[in-house]
Tab-separated table of C-alpha atoms and ligand atoms in Angstrom:
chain	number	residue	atom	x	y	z
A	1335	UNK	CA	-43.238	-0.111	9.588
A	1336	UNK	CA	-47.547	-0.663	9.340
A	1337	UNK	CA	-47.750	2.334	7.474
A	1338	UNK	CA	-51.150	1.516	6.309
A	1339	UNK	CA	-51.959	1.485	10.161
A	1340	UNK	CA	-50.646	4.542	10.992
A	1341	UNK	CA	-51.869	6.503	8.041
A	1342	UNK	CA	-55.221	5.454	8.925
A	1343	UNK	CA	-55.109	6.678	12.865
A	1344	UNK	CA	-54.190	9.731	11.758
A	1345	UNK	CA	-56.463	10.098	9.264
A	1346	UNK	CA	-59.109	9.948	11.990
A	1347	UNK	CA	-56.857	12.353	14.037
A	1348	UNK	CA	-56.979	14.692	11.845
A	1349	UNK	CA	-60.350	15.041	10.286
A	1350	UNK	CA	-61.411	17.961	13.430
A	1351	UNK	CA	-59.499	20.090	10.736
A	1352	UNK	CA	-61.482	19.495	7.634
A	1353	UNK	CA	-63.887	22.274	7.181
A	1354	UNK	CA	-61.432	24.713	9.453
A	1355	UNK	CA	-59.372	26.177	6.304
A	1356	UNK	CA	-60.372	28.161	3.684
A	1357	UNK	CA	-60.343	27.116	-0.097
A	1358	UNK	CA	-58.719	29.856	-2.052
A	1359	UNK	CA	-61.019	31.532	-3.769
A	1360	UNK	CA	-58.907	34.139	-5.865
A	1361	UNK	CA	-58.978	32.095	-8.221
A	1362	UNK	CA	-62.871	31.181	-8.602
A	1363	UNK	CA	-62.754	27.746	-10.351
A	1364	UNK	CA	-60.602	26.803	-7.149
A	1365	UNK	CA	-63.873	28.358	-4.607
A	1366	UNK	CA	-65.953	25.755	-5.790
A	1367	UNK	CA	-64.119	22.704	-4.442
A	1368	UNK	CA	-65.525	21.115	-1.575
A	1369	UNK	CA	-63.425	21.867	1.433
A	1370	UNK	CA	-64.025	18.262	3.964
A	1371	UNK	CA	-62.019	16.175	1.730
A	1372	UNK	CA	-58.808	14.667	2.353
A	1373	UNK	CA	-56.352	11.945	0.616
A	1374	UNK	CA	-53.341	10.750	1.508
A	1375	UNK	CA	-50.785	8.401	-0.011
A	1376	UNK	CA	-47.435	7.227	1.101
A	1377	UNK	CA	-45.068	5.150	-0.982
A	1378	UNK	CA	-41.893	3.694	-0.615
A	1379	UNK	CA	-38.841	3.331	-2.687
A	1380	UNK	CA	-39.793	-0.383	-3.700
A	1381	UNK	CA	-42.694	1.430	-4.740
A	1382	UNK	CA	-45.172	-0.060	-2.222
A	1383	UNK	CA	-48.032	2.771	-1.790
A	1384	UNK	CA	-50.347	2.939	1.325
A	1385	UNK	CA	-53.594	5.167	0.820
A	1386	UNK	CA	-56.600	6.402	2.486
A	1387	UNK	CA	-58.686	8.756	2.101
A	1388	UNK	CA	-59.695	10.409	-1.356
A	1389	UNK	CA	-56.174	9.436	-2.662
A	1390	UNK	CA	-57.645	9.020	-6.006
A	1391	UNK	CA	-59.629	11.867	-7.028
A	1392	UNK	CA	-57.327	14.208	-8.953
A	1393	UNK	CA	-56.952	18.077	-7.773
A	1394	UNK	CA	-55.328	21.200	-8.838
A	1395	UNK	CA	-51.905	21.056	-7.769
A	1396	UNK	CA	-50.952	24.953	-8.260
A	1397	UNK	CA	-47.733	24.875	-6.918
A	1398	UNK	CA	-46.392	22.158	-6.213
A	1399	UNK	CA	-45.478	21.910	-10.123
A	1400	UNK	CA	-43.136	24.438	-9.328
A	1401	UNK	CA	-41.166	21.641	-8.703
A	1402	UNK	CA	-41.412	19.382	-11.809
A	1403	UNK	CA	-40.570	22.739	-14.055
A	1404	UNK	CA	-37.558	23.217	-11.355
A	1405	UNK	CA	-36.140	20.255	-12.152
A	1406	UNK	CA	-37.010	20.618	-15.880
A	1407	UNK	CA	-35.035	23.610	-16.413
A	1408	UNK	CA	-32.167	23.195	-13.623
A	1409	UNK	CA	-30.834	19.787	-15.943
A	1410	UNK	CA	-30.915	21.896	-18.821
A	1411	UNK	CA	-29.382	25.069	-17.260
A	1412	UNK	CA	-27.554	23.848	-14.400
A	1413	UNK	CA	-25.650	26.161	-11.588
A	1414	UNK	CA	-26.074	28.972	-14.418
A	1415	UNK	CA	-29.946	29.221	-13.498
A	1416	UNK	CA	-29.040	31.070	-10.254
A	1417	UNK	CA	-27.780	34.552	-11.647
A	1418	UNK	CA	-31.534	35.119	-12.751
A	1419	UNK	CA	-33.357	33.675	-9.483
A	1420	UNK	CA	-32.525	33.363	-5.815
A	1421	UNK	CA	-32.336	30.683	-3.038
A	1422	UNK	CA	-33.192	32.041	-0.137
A	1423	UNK	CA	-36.317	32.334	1.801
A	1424	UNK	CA	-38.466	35.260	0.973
A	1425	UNK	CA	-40.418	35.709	4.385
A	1426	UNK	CA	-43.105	36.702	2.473
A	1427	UNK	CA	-46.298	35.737	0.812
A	1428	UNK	CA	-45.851	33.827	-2.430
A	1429	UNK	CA	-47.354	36.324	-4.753
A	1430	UNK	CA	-45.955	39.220	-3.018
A	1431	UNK	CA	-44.703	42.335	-5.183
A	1432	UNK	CA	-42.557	43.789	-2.469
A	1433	UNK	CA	-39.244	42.571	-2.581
A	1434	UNK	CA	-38.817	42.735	-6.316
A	1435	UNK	CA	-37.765	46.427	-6.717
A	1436	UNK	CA	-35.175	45.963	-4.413
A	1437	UNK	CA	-33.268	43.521	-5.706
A	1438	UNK	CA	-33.862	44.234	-8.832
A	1439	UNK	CA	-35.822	42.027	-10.480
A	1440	UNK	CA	-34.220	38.938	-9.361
A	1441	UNK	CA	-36.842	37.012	-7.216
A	1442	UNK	CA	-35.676	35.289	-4.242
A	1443	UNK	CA	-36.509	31.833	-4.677
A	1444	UNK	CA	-38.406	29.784	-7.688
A	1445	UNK	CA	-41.169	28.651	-5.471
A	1446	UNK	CA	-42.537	32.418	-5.257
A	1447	UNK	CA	-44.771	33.166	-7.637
A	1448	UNK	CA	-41.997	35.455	-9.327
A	1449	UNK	CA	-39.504	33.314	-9.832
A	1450	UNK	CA	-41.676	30.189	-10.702
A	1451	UNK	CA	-42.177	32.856	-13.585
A	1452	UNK	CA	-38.897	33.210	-14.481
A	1453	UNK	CA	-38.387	29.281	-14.396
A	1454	UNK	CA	-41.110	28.546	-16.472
A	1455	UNK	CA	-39.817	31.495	-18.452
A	1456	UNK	CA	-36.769	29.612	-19.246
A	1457	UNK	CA	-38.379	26.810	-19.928
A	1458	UNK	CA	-40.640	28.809	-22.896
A	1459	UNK	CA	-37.145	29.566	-23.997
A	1460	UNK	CA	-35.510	25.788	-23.781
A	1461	UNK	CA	-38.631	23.445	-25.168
A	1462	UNK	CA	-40.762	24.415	-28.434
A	1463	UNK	CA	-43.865	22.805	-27.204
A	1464	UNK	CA	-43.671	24.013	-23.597
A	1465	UNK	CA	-46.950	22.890	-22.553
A	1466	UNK	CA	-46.782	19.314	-23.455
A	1467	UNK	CA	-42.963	19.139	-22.862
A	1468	UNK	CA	-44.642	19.709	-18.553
A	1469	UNK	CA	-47.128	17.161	-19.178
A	1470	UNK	CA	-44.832	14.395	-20.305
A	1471	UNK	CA	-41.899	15.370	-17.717
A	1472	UNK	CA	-45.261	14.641	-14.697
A	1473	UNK	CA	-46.163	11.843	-16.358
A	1474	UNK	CA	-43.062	10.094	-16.998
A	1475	UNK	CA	-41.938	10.655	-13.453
A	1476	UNK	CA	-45.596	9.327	-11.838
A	1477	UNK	CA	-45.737	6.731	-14.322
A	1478	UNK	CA	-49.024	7.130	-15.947
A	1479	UNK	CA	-50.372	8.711	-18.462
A	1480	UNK	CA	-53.741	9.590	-17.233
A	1481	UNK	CA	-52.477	13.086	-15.952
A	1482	UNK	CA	-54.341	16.247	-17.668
A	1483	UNK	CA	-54.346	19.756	-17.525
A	1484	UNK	CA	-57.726	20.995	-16.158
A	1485	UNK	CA	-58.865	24.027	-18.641
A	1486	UNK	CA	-61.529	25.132	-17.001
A	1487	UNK	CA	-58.955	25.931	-14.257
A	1488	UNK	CA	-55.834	27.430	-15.952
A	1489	UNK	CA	-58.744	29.753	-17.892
A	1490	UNK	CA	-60.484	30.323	-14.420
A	1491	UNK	CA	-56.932	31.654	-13.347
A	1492	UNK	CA	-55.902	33.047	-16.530
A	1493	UNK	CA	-58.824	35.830	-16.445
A	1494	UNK	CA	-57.584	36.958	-12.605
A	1495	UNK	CA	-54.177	36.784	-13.492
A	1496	UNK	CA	-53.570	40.270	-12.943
A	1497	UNK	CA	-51.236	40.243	-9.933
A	1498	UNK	CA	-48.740	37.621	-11.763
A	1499	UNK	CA	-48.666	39.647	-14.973
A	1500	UNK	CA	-47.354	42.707	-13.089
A	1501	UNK	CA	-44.650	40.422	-11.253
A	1502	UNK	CA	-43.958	39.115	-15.069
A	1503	UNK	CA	-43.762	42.721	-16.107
A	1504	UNK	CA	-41.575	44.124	-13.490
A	1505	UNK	CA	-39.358	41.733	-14.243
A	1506	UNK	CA	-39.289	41.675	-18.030
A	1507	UNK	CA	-38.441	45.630	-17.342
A	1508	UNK	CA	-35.078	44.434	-15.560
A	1509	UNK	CA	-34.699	41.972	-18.213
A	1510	UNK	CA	-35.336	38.991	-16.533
A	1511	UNK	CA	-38.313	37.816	-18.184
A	1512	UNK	CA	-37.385	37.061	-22.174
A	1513	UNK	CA	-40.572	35.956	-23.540
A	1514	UNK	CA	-44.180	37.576	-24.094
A	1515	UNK	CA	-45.946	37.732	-20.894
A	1516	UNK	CA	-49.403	36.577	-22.221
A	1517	UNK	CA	-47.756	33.269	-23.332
A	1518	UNK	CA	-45.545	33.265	-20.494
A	1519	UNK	CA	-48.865	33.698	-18.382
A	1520	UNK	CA	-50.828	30.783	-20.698
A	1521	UNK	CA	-48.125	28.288	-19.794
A	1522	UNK	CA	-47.440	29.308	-15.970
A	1523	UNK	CA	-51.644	28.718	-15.377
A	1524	UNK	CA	-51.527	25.239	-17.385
A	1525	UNK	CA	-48.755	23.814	-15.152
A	1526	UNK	CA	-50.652	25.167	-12.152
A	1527	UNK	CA	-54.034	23.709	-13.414
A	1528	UNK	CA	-52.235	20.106	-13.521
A	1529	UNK	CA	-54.484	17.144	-12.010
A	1530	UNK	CA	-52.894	15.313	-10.098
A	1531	UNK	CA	-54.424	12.757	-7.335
A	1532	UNK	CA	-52.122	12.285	-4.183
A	1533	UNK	CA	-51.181	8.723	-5.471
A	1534	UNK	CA	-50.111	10.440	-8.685
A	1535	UNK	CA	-48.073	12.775	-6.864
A	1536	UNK	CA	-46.511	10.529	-4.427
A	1537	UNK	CA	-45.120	8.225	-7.390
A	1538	UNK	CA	-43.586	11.443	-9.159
A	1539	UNK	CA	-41.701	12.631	-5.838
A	1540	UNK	CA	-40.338	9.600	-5.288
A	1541	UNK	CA	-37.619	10.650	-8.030
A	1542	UNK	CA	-36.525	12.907	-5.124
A	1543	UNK	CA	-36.250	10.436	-2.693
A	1544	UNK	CA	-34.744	8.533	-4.903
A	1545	UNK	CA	-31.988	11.123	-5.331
A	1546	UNK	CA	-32.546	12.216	-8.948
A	1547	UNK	CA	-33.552	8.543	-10.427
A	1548	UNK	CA	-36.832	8.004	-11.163
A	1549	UNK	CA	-37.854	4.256	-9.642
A	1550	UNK	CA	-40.475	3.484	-11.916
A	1551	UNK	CA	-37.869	3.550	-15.316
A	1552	UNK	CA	-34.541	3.204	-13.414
A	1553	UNK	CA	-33.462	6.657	-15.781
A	1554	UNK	CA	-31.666	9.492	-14.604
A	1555	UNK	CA	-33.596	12.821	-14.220
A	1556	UNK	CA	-31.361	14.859	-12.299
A	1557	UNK	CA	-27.744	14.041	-10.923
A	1558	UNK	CA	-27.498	13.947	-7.602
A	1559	UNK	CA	-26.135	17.220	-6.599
A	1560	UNK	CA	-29.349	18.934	-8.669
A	1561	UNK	CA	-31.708	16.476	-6.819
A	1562	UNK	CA	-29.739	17.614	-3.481
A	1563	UNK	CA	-30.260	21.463	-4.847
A	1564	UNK	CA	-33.674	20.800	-5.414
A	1565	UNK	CA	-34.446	19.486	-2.007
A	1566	UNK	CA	-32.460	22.081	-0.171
A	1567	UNK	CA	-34.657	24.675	-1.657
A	1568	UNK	CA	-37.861	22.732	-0.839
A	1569	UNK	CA	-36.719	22.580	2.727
A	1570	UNK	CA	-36.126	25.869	3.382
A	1571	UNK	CA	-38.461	27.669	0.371
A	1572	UNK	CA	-41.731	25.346	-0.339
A	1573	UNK	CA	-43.716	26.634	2.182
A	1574	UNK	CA	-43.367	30.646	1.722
A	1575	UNK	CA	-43.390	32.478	4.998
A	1576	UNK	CA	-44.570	29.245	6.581
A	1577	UNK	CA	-41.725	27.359	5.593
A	1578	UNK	CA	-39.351	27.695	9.039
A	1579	UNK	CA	-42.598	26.506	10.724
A	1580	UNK	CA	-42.897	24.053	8.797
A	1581	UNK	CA	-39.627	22.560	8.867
A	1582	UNK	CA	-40.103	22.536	12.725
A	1583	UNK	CA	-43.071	21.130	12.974
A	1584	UNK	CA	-42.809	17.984	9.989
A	1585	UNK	CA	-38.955	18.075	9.211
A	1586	UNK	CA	-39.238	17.414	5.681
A	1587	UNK	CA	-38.251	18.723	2.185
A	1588	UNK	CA	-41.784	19.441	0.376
A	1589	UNK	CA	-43.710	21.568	-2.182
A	1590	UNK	CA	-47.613	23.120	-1.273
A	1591	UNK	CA	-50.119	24.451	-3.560
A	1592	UNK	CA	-53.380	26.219	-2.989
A	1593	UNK	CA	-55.324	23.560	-4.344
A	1594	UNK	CA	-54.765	22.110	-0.816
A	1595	UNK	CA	-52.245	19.620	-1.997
A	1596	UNK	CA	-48.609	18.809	-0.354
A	1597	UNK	CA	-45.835	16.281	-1.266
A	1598	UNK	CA	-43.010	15.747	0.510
A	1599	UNK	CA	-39.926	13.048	1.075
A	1600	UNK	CA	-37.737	11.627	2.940
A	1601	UNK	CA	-34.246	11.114	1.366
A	1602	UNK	CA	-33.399	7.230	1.058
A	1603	UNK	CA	-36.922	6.223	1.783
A	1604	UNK	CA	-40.386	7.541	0.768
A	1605	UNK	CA	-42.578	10.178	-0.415
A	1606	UNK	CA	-45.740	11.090	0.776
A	1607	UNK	CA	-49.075	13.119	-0.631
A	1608	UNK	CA	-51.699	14.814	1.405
A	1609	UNK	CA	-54.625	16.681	0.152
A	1610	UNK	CA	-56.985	18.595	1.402
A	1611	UNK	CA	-58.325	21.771	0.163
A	1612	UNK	CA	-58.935	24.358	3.722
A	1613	UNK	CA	-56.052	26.450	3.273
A	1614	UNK	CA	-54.453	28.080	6.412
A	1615	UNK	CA	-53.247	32.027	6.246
A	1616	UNK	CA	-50.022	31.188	4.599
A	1617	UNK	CA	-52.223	29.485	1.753
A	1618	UNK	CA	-50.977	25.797	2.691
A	1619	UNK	CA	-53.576	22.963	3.755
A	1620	UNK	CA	-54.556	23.505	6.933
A	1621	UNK	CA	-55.740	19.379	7.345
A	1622	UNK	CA	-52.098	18.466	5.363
A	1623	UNK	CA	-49.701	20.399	7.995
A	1624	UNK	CA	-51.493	18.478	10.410
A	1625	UNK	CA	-51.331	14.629	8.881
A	1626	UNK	CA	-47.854	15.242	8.200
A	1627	UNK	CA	-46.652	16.554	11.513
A	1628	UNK	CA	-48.436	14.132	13.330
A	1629	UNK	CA	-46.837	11.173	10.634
A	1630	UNK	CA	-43.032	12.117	10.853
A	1631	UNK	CA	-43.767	12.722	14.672
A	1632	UNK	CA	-45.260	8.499	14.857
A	1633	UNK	CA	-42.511	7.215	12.347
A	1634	UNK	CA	-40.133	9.194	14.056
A	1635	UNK	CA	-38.266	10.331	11.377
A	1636	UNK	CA	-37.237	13.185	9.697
A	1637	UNK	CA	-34.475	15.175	7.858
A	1638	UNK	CA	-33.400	16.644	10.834
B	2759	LIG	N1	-51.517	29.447	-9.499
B	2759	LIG	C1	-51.331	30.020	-8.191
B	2759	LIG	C2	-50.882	31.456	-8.323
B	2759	LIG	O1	-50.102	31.771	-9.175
B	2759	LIG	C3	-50.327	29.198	-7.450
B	2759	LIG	C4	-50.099	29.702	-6.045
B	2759	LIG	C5	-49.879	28.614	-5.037
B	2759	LIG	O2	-50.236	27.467	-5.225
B	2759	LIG	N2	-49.344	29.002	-3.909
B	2759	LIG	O3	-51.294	32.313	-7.579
């Protein structure tokens, strides 16, 4: 397969869409990003990547490090992780209060903003130097060590924070949260304010594709029922209330952020980055749906 050929049609295919989204702006370090760019990397498991694009510059990836801290806490915790967070699809936005009184504090899924909380709440609780235990899990999995947080954004989202501090204290009140929110808080807008570019982030989710090994040291990260787990929940979870449209239109287990950025994979074969910061409604890139339903729609291949 010429993926270096096909990439680039649809690169020109989908360019119409830059400019169309919206960059979030809630948090305002995030407004400022200039909204007509767009990179794109896909790599296979021989670790052959294919780029075009700005597939270099790095970005905020918000939430798609829901993922990494996933996968960090699930091989510590295992099945036990699921009494304190769901895995089902919430329907709803991914910083939405609403839910949570119901069902008592227990948030559905951990690519919510709640229950990312309560993940990287656990993982407070499980490493003594959270913040650089994330950074070295990211960059042991993309194989470099030129990954940073970006300060300027976790403060940026730190100061307008207030909506995930009340998820973090509804929760702590039903005991699901065990650690101080403001640190708690401190950690959760580092891992979001990870730079990442979308060759960077294709490497690291080839460990998924790879079904829990990660290529580029041959090691172990998960076993392959957690990297299974893991995928399931991207599949039906990683896109919020977009996520059934989503699987329909692309067909493939993935993680979005509102920096614009998506990765995604394909089980036995290759991972794939897209980037571009115009967000649609749902807060995923408007430019990324696009490339990527148009790219498993030409390979003709999917999950499904
Ligand atoms: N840091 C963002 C937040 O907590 C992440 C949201 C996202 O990428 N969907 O609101």
């Amino acid at each position: 397969m010429d993926y270096d050929k096909v990439i680039r049609r649809i690169y020109n295919e989908v360019t119409p869409f830059l400019g169309k989204g919206k960059v979030a702006d809630y948090i305002p370090a995030l407004a400022e990003v200039n909204p007509e760019q767009l990179g794109i990397v896909v790599e296979t498991l021989d670790l052959k990547s294919f780029r075009t694009g700005d597939s270099e510059i790095p970005f905020s990836i918000q939430s798609v490090s829901k993922v990494f801290t996933l996968a960090m806490v699930i091989s510590h915790m295992g099945e036990e992780l699921w009494q304190s967070v769901g895995r089902e699809p919430s329907g709803n936005p991914f910083n939405s209060l609403v839910q949570l009184e119901h069902e008592r504090g227990i948030p559905r899924n951990p690519f919510i903003n709640a229950g990312a909380l309560v993940i990287t709440d656990r993982l407070i609780s499980l490493y003594p130097r959270p913040k650089e235990a994330i950074l070295d899990f990211v960059r042991s999995l993309a194989g470099t060590d030129d990954i940073y947080y970006d300060h300027r954004i976790a403060c940026s989202e730190r100061e307008h924070a207030d909506r995930n501090m009340a998820l973090a204290y509804f929760m702590k009140s039903f005991g699901n949260i065990h650690n101080d929110v403001e640190t708690l808080i401190d950690v959760y807008c580092h891992q979001c304010a990870i730079a990442m570019s979308c060759a960077d982030l294709a490497r690291s989710f080839l460990m998924f594709a790879n079904r829990g090994v990660n290529p580029v040291t041959g090691k172990r990260v998960l076993t392959i029922s957690q990297s299974k787990r893991i995928g399931a929940v991207m599949a039906t979870c990683g896109f919020y209330d977009e996520s059934g449209d989503f699987a329909y239109r692309v067909g493939l287990p993935g993680k979005s952020g509102v920096g614009g950025g998506i990765a995604a994979y394909m089980p036995g074969k290759l991972s794939v980055a897209v980037w571009s910061p115009g967000l649609n409604s749902y807060g995923n890139s408007l430019a990324g749906i696009e490339f990527l339903e148009r790219f498993t729609t030409d390979i003709r291949s999917s999950i499904f």
